[in-house]
Amino acid sequence: MYRMRVIEVFKGRPKLADSVIEVASIKELPRDATFWIVGYGEAPTEWDSPEQVSTKALSYLRGLSRLPERGPRRLGYFLRFLQHGDELVAADAYNEFAEATLEDIAAVADQLDREWVISQLRDASVPVHRRRLCWTFLSQCGTAADASLFDEMLRKREVDATFDPGMDAAIACFIALAGERGLGRVEQAYLASSDAEYLDSFAAINAIRVHGTQLKVLPRERLAAALRLMLCRPTLADLVIPDLARWGDWSMIDRVAKLFEEANEEARFVKPAAVLYLKTCPLPAAAEALERLRAIDAQTVQAAEASMRFYNGPTTVPVPPPSDDDASSGLQAP
C-alpha cells in the first residue's frame, strides 16, 4: 500500500484536497511524483491504480472541466493533444475521438494536420486502433491523390504479415477519397471475388455500411448495389441481407428466397436472414415467397419470426454518468 496526499480534486468531493489516502499498486511507484487516480464510492472510497502524470498532463486535465459535453469545440481541444509526449494525455485524446461521431470529426476537418495523419498511417509502430482513427481523419482532410496510400498499406501488409492496415477504416477512407472508382475496386477485390479473404470482405462490408449511414459520399442506392454482390456468395450473404432490408432495397426478393431454398449446412445462417428480409419487406411478392419457404422449412421460418418479437434491431445501453460520489484527484506521494 502507498500513502498519498491529495493535492488537487478535479471532480467529486473538494474536501478530499490535502487529505492522505492509501492506495494499492502492483508496480513500484516513485516517491515525490504526481499521479492521477480515480476513486469510486464514499464509505470507503475505492481507488484505481495510480497513473503517474507530468506537469503538462495536469494542465491538460484541468482544461477538461471547461469543455462542453459534445461538439466540435470539445474535439478541437483534444485535437492538439493527439501528438502529446505524455502517453496518458495522447491516449485520452484518442479515446475522445473514438467516441465522437463522424459529423463532429468533419466539423474540425480544417484543423486536422494532413501531413501528420499520413505519417501516422505509414508508421508501423502505431497501434491499429489509432491507425483506424487516422484513416477516418484522412477521409475528412485528404485529397484524391491520397487514395494511393491504401495501395501502399496493402503492399506493406504483403511484406509484413503482422502489419494490420485497419482494413475497414482503410477501405472507407479509400472510397471517400476515390469515389466511384474506389468503390468499383472494392467491389471487384472484396465483394464479387470468391477468392477474397473473409476478413477483407467483412471489412469492406463494414466500410460500405459506414458510407451508407454516415459518410454519404455516394448514393445509398449505389452502395446497396455493391452489397448485393455478396448474394452470389451464399456463405457470406447473411452479412448483407439485414443492410439491404434496413435500407429498403426490396429488389432481391427472388434471390433471397432462392438462397434459403438452396442453403446447405455451411450457409445455414442465410436462412433466418432471408426470413427476416421477407418478413420486413412490405411488398406482396415477399409475403408469397415467405409462404413458399414455410412449406419447405416451417421450423426455421417460425424460429426466425419468433426472434423478431424479441429483437427489433441493434440497441445500445447508455453508460450512466458519474455520480457525485465519484472522485477524480491529482495525488502526490507524501
PDB file of C-alpha atoms in Angstrom, residues 7 12 34 46 52 111 125 128 136 160 181 198 224 246 299 307 324:
ATOM      1  CA  ILE A   7      -3.088  17.891  -3.917  1.00  0.00           C
ATOM      2  CA  GLY A  12     -16.021  14.951  -6.982  1.00  0.00           C
ATOM      3  CA  THR A  34       2.481  13.238  -9.162  1.00  0.00           C
ATOM      4  CA  GLU A  46     -12.170   2.533  -3.717  1.00  0.00           C
ATOM      5  CA  GLN A  52       1.999   8.921 -12.986  1.00  0.00           C
ATOM      6  CA  GLN A 111      -7.923  21.784 -38.108  1.00  0.00           C
ATOM      7  CA  SER A 125       4.546   1.061 -34.745  1.00  0.00           C
ATOM      8  CA  VAL A 128      -4.114  -0.425 -35.141  1.00  0.00           C
ATOM      9  CA  THR A 136     -11.092   8.454 -40.543  1.00  0.00           C
ATOM     10  CA  ASP A 160       4.893  -7.944 -43.248  1.00  0.00           C
ATOM     11  CA  ARG A 181     -13.594   4.439 -58.876  1.00  0.00           C
ATOM     12  CA  TYR A 198     -13.163 -13.423 -45.317  1.00  0.00           C
ATOM     13  CA  ALA A 224     -26.731  -1.218 -51.861  1.00  0.00           C
ATOM     14  CA  ARG A 246     -32.567  -1.656 -43.385  1.00  0.00           C
ATOM     15  CA  GLN A 299     -39.378 -24.771 -38.265  1.00  0.00           C
ATOM     16  CA  SER A 307     -36.880 -13.870 -32.880  1.00  0.00           C
ATOM     17  CA  ASP A 324     -21.409  12.772  -7.114  1.00  0.00           C
TER      18      ASP A 324
END
